[in-house]
């Protein structure tokens, strides 16, 4: 199974979700600032990474977990990912796309924009980290919903999941 967490920048809510999913970040409490900043892709995704799948790791069921920064074009990028997957793996029901944008709050938007777009890392990173901590349990709920669905196998071929946690 392949799980792709996606949002605008691929650096914050997706990084947190993917790392919660593979048990690198806690699922039972809010991650500390240090834990978030130790995630290899948290607030470190660059413009060159946009539109590329970034492999994060495997979960306990051997599902491969990726992130994707898809900018403001989900209506273009997500169908392209689904179509390419269905061409490469036409008989497999193994791609799950998860939009993490519903968990993104204003602090994450301001901090992420400042840090990643304006390159004001020392200003933006503390803001986006605080925002991610505030949204953390919403992100956890998205991940829990994904993991529950994977465990129960109750979805179809290359189907976008959620966008809200269930």
PDB file of C-alpha atoms in Angstrom:
ATOM      1  CA  UNK A   1       0.000   0.000   0.000  1.00  0.00           C
ATOM      2  CA  UNK A   2       1.136   3.547  -0.722  1.00  0.00           C
ATOM      3  CA  UNK A   3      -0.115   6.457   1.396  1.00  0.00           C
ATOM      4  CA  UNK A   4       0.474  10.030   0.223  1.00  0.00           C
ATOM      5  CA  UNK A   5      -0.250  12.899   2.607  1.00  0.00           C
ATOM      6  CA  UNK A   6      -0.582  16.121   0.608  1.00  0.00           C
ATOM      7  CA  UNK A   7      -1.148  19.818   1.124  1.00  0.00           C
ATOM      8  CA  UNK A   8       0.008  23.130  -0.323  1.00  0.00           C
ATOM      9  CA  UNK A   9       3.645  23.116   0.776  1.00  0.00           C
ATOM     10  CA  UNK A  10       4.344  19.585   1.956  1.00  0.00           C
ATOM     11  CA  UNK A  11       6.450  20.854   4.844  1.00  0.00           C
ATOM     12  CA  UNK A  12       4.248  21.002   7.937  1.00  0.00           C
ATOM     13  CA  UNK A  13       0.892  19.220   8.231  1.00  0.00           C
ATOM     14  CA  UNK A  14       2.015  16.536   5.772  1.00  0.00           C
ATOM     15  CA  UNK A  15       5.393  16.110   7.493  1.00  0.00           C
ATOM     16  CA  UNK A  16       3.666  15.773  10.854  1.00  0.00           C
ATOM     17  CA  UNK A  17       0.995  13.386   9.538  1.00  0.00           C
ATOM     18  CA  UNK A  18       3.433  11.118   7.711  1.00  0.00           C
ATOM     19  CA  UNK A  19       5.749  10.948  10.701  1.00  0.00           C
ATOM     20  CA  UNK A  20       2.863  10.238  13.076  1.00  0.00           C
ATOM     21  CA  UNK A  21       1.777   7.532  10.629  1.00  0.00           C
ATOM     22  CA  UNK A  22       5.168   5.768  10.756  1.00  0.00           C
ATOM     23  CA  UNK A  23       5.392   6.220  14.537  1.00  0.00           C
ATOM     24  CA  UNK A  24       8.281   8.703  14.417  1.00  0.00           C
ATOM     25  CA  UNK A  25       6.066  11.269  16.167  1.00  0.00           C
ATOM     26  CA  UNK A  26       3.670  10.500  19.031  1.00  0.00           C
ATOM     27  CA  UNK A  27       0.027   9.681  18.364  1.00  0.00           C
ATOM     28  CA  UNK A  28      -1.102   9.964  21.990  1.00  0.00           C
ATOM     29  CA  UNK A  29       0.048  13.505  22.774  1.00  0.00           C
ATOM     30  CA  UNK A  30       1.165  16.737  21.132  1.00  0.00           C
ATOM     31  CA  UNK A  31       4.732  16.561  19.863  1.00  0.00           C
ATOM     32  CA  UNK A  32       7.225  18.882  21.475  1.00  0.00           C
ATOM     33  CA  UNK A  33       8.927  21.637  19.515  1.00  0.00           C
ATOM     34  CA  UNK A  34      12.137  19.599  19.560  1.00  0.00           C
ATOM     35  CA  UNK A  35      10.374  16.487  18.228  1.00  0.00           C
ATOM     36  CA  UNK A  36       8.836  18.439  15.348  1.00  0.00           C
ATOM     37  CA  UNK A  37      12.084  20.180  14.470  1.00  0.00           C
ATOM     38  CA  UNK A  38      13.904  16.830  14.432  1.00  0.00           C
ATOM     39  CA  UNK A  39      11.644  15.557  11.636  1.00  0.00           C
ATOM     40  CA  UNK A  40      13.881  15.622   8.528  1.00  0.00           C
ATOM     41  CA  UNK A  41      11.305  17.358   6.306  1.00  0.00           C
ATOM     42  CA  UNK A  42       9.524  19.588   8.828  1.00  0.00           C
ATOM     43  CA  UNK A  43       9.859  23.164   7.550  1.00  0.00           C
ATOM     44  CA  UNK A  44      12.697  22.078   5.273  1.00  0.00           C
ATOM     45  CA  UNK A  45      10.908  21.329   1.989  1.00  0.00           C
ATOM     46  CA  UNK A  46      12.103  23.606  -0.800  1.00  0.00           C
ATOM     47  CA  UNK A  47      10.541  24.980  -3.959  1.00  0.00           C
ATOM     48  CA  UNK A  48      12.420  22.312  -5.937  1.00  0.00           C
ATOM     49  CA  UNK A  49      10.585  19.630  -3.901  1.00  0.00           C
ATOM     50  CA  UNK A  50       7.127  20.854  -4.993  1.00  0.00           C
ATOM     51  CA  UNK A  51       5.234  18.284  -7.011  1.00  0.00           C
ATOM     52  CA  UNK A  52       7.596  15.474  -5.999  1.00  0.00           C
ATOM     53  CA  UNK A  53       6.731  12.569  -3.760  1.00  0.00           C
ATOM     54  CA  UNK A  54       9.020  12.493  -0.720  1.00  0.00           C
ATOM     55  CA  UNK A  55       9.429   9.080   0.865  1.00  0.00           C
ATOM     56  CA  UNK A  56       9.055   9.237   4.649  1.00  0.00           C
ATOM     57  CA  UNK A  57       9.128   5.574   5.634  1.00  0.00           C
ATOM     58  CA  UNK A  58       7.117   2.431   6.253  1.00  0.00           C
ATOM     59  CA  UNK A  59       4.439   1.857   8.861  1.00  0.00           C
ATOM     60  CA  UNK A  60       3.964  -1.241  10.979  1.00  0.00           C
ATOM     61  CA  UNK A  61       1.871  -2.883   8.202  1.00  0.00           C
ATOM     62  CA  UNK A  62       4.621  -2.252   5.602  1.00  0.00           C
ATOM     63  CA  UNK A  63       2.665   0.548   3.897  1.00  0.00           C
ATOM     64  CA  UNK A  64       4.975   3.050   2.215  1.00  0.00           C
ATOM     65  CA  UNK A  65       4.289   6.627   3.343  1.00  0.00           C
ATOM     66  CA  UNK A  66       5.056   9.740   1.287  1.00  0.00           C
ATOM     67  CA  UNK A  67       4.370  13.465   1.382  1.00  0.00           C
ATOM     68  CA  UNK A  68       3.545  15.759  -1.511  1.00  0.00           C
ATOM     69  CA  UNK A  69       3.577  19.535  -1.762  1.00  0.00           C
ATOM     70  CA  UNK A  70       1.049  20.259  -4.488  1.00  0.00           C
ATOM     71  CA  UNK A  71       0.814  24.048  -4.177  1.00  0.00           C
ATOM     72  CA  UNK A  72      -2.631  25.479  -4.899  1.00  0.00           C
ATOM     73  CA  UNK A  73      -3.353  23.066  -7.751  1.00  0.00           C
ATOM     74  CA  UNK A  74      -4.901  19.963  -6.170  1.00  0.00           C
ATOM     75  CA  UNK A  75      -7.343  19.702  -9.076  1.00  0.00           C
ATOM     76  CA  UNK A  76      -4.369  19.228 -11.430  1.00  0.00           C
ATOM     77  CA  UNK A  77      -1.804  17.402  -9.332  1.00  0.00           C
ATOM     78  CA  UNK A  78      -3.965  14.809  -7.581  1.00  0.00           C
ATOM     79  CA  UNK A  79      -5.665  13.501 -10.775  1.00  0.00           C
ATOM     80  CA  UNK A  80      -2.216  13.294 -12.419  1.00  0.00           C
ATOM     81  CA  UNK A  81      -0.881  11.220  -9.521  1.00  0.00           C
ATOM     82  CA  UNK A  82      -3.928   8.937  -9.650  1.00  0.00           C
ATOM     83  CA  UNK A  83      -3.724   8.549 -13.433  1.00  0.00           C
ATOM     84  CA  UNK A  84      -0.004   7.774 -13.405  1.00  0.00           C
ATOM     85  CA  UNK A  85      -0.482   5.230 -10.655  1.00  0.00           C
ATOM     86  CA  UNK A  86      -3.327   3.529 -12.528  1.00  0.00           C
ATOM     87  CA  UNK A  87      -1.109   3.327 -15.642  1.00  0.00           C
ATOM     88  CA  UNK A  88       1.841   1.864 -13.734  1.00  0.00           C
ATOM     89  CA  UNK A  89      -0.241  -0.405 -11.482  1.00  0.00           C
ATOM     90  CA  UNK A  90      -3.544  -0.941 -13.375  1.00  0.00           C
ATOM     91  CA  UNK A  91      -4.761  -3.920 -11.338  1.00  0.00           C
ATOM     92  CA  UNK A  92      -3.876  -2.741  -7.858  1.00  0.00           C
ATOM     93  CA  UNK A  93      -5.962  -0.955  -5.244  1.00  0.00           C
ATOM     94  CA  UNK A  94      -3.028   0.355  -3.302  1.00  0.00           C
ATOM     95  CA  UNK A  95      -2.855   4.156  -3.479  1.00  0.00           C
ATOM     96  CA  UNK A  96      -4.363   6.304  -0.763  1.00  0.00           C
ATOM     97  CA  UNK A  97      -4.250  10.102  -1.088  1.00  0.00           C
ATOM     98  CA  UNK A  98      -4.869  12.094   2.080  1.00  0.00           C
ATOM     99  CA  UNK A  99      -5.420  15.863   2.126  1.00  0.00           C
ATOM    100  CA  UNK A 100      -4.099  17.341   5.368  1.00  0.00           C
ATOM    101  CA  UNK A 101      -5.212  20.916   4.597  1.00  0.00           C
ATOM    102  CA  UNK A 102      -8.309  20.688   6.840  1.00  0.00           C
ATOM    103  CA  UNK A 103      -5.946  20.600   9.843  1.00  0.00           C
ATOM    104  CA  UNK A 104      -3.916  23.645   8.761  1.00  0.00           C
ATOM    105  CA  UNK A 105      -4.547  26.731  10.895  1.00  0.00           C
ATOM    106  CA  UNK A 106      -3.697  30.415  10.469  1.00  0.00           C
ATOM    107  CA  UNK A 107      -0.427  30.220  12.406  1.00  0.00           C
ATOM    108  CA  UNK A 108       0.736  27.396  10.154  1.00  0.00           C
ATOM    109  CA  UNK A 109      -0.118  29.437   7.056  1.00  0.00           C
ATOM    110  CA  UNK A 110       1.628  32.577   8.306  1.00  0.00           C
ATOM    111  CA  UNK A 111       4.668  30.763   9.677  1.00  0.00           C
ATOM    112  CA  UNK A 112       4.975  28.434   6.697  1.00  0.00           C
ATOM    113  CA  UNK A 113       4.717  31.279   4.195  1.00  0.00           C
ATOM    114  CA  UNK A 114       7.274  33.335   6.117  1.00  0.00           C
ATOM    115  CA  UNK A 115       9.715  30.475   6.495  1.00  0.00           C
ATOM    116  CA  UNK A 116       9.416  28.661   3.157  1.00  0.00           C
ATOM    117  CA  UNK A 117       8.390  31.385   0.688  1.00  0.00           C
ATOM    118  CA  UNK A 118       9.977  34.492   2.150  1.00  0.00           C
ATOM    119  CA  UNK A 119      12.991  32.570   3.518  1.00  0.00           C
ATOM    120  CA  UNK A 120      12.524  34.249   6.907  1.00  0.00           C
ATOM    121  CA  UNK A 121      13.202  30.994   8.736  1.00  0.00           C
ATOM    122  CA  UNK A 122      14.118  32.506  12.100  1.00  0.00           C
ATOM    123  CA  UNK A 123      10.812  34.418  12.054  1.00  0.00           C
ATOM    124  CA  UNK A 124       8.504  31.831  10.481  1.00  0.00           C
ATOM    125  CA  UNK A 125       9.712  28.516  11.912  1.00  0.00           C
ATOM    126  CA  UNK A 126       8.708  29.236  15.544  1.00  0.00           C
ATOM    127  CA  UNK A 127       5.278  30.406  14.341  1.00  0.00           C
ATOM    128  CA  UNK A 128       4.640  27.372  12.131  1.00  0.00           C
ATOM    129  CA  UNK A 129       5.904  25.059  14.873  1.00  0.00           C
ATOM    130  CA  UNK A 130       3.482  26.581  17.403  1.00  0.00           C
ATOM    131  CA  UNK A 131       0.662  26.367  14.853  1.00  0.00           C
ATOM    132  CA  UNK A 132       1.473  22.728  14.175  1.00  0.00           C
ATOM    133  CA  UNK A 133       1.372  21.996  17.887  1.00  0.00           C
ATOM    134  CA  UNK A 134      -2.055  23.672  18.099  1.00  0.00           C
ATOM    135  CA  UNK A 135      -3.321  21.604  15.135  1.00  0.00           C
ATOM    136  CA  UNK A 136      -1.501  18.439  16.188  1.00  0.00           C
ATOM    137  CA  UNK A 137      -4.445  16.461  17.541  1.00  0.00           C
ATOM    138  CA  UNK A 138      -6.457  17.289  14.399  1.00  0.00           C
ATOM    139  CA  UNK A 139      -3.566  15.873  12.370  1.00  0.00           C
ATOM    140  CA  UNK A 140      -3.494  12.833  14.669  1.00  0.00           C
ATOM    141  CA  UNK A 141      -7.212  12.293  14.010  1.00  0.00           C
ATOM    142  CA  UNK A 142      -6.609  12.333  10.252  1.00  0.00           C
ATOM    143  CA  UNK A 143      -3.824   9.767  10.654  1.00  0.00           C
ATOM    144  CA  UNK A 144      -5.939   7.588  12.944  1.00  0.00           C
ATOM    145  CA  UNK A 145      -8.694   7.590  10.329  1.00  0.00           C
ATOM    146  CA  UNK A 146      -6.237   6.593   7.606  1.00  0.00           C
ATOM    147  CA  UNK A 147      -4.672   3.836   9.689  1.00  0.00           C
ATOM    148  CA  UNK A 148      -8.076   2.510  10.676  1.00  0.00           C
ATOM    149  CA  UNK A 149      -9.160   2.427   7.034  1.00  0.00           C
ATOM    150  CA  UNK A 150      -5.940   0.702   6.011  1.00  0.00           C
ATOM    151  CA  UNK A 151      -6.400  -1.881   8.714  1.00  0.00           C
ATOM    152  CA  UNK A 152      -9.995  -2.516   7.630  1.00  0.00           C
ATOM    153  CA  UNK A 153      -9.252  -2.083   3.898  1.00  0.00           C
ATOM    154  CA  UNK A 154     -12.460  -0.085   3.386  1.00  0.00           C
ATOM    155  CA  UNK A 155     -11.664   2.092   0.403  1.00  0.00           C
ATOM    156  CA  UNK A 156     -11.289   1.644  -3.347  1.00  0.00           C
ATOM    157  CA  UNK A 157      -8.636   2.097  -6.022  1.00  0.00           C
ATOM    158  CA  UNK A 158      -6.615   5.341  -5.862  1.00  0.00           C
ATOM    159  CA  UNK A 159      -9.318   7.044  -3.875  1.00  0.00           C
ATOM    160  CA  UNK A 160      -8.647  10.343  -2.112  1.00  0.00           C
ATOM    161  CA  UNK A 161      -9.343   9.881   1.565  1.00  0.00           C
ATOM    162  CA  UNK A 162     -11.026  12.117   4.055  1.00  0.00           C
ATOM    163  CA  UNK A 163     -10.292  15.304   3.716  1.00  0.00           C
ATOM    164  CA  UNK A 164     -11.585  15.378   7.270  1.00  0.00           C
ATOM    165  CA  UNK A 165     -10.771  12.917   9.996  1.00  0.00           C
ATOM    166  CA  UNK A 166     -13.604  10.560  10.782  1.00  0.00           C
TER     167      UNK A 166
END
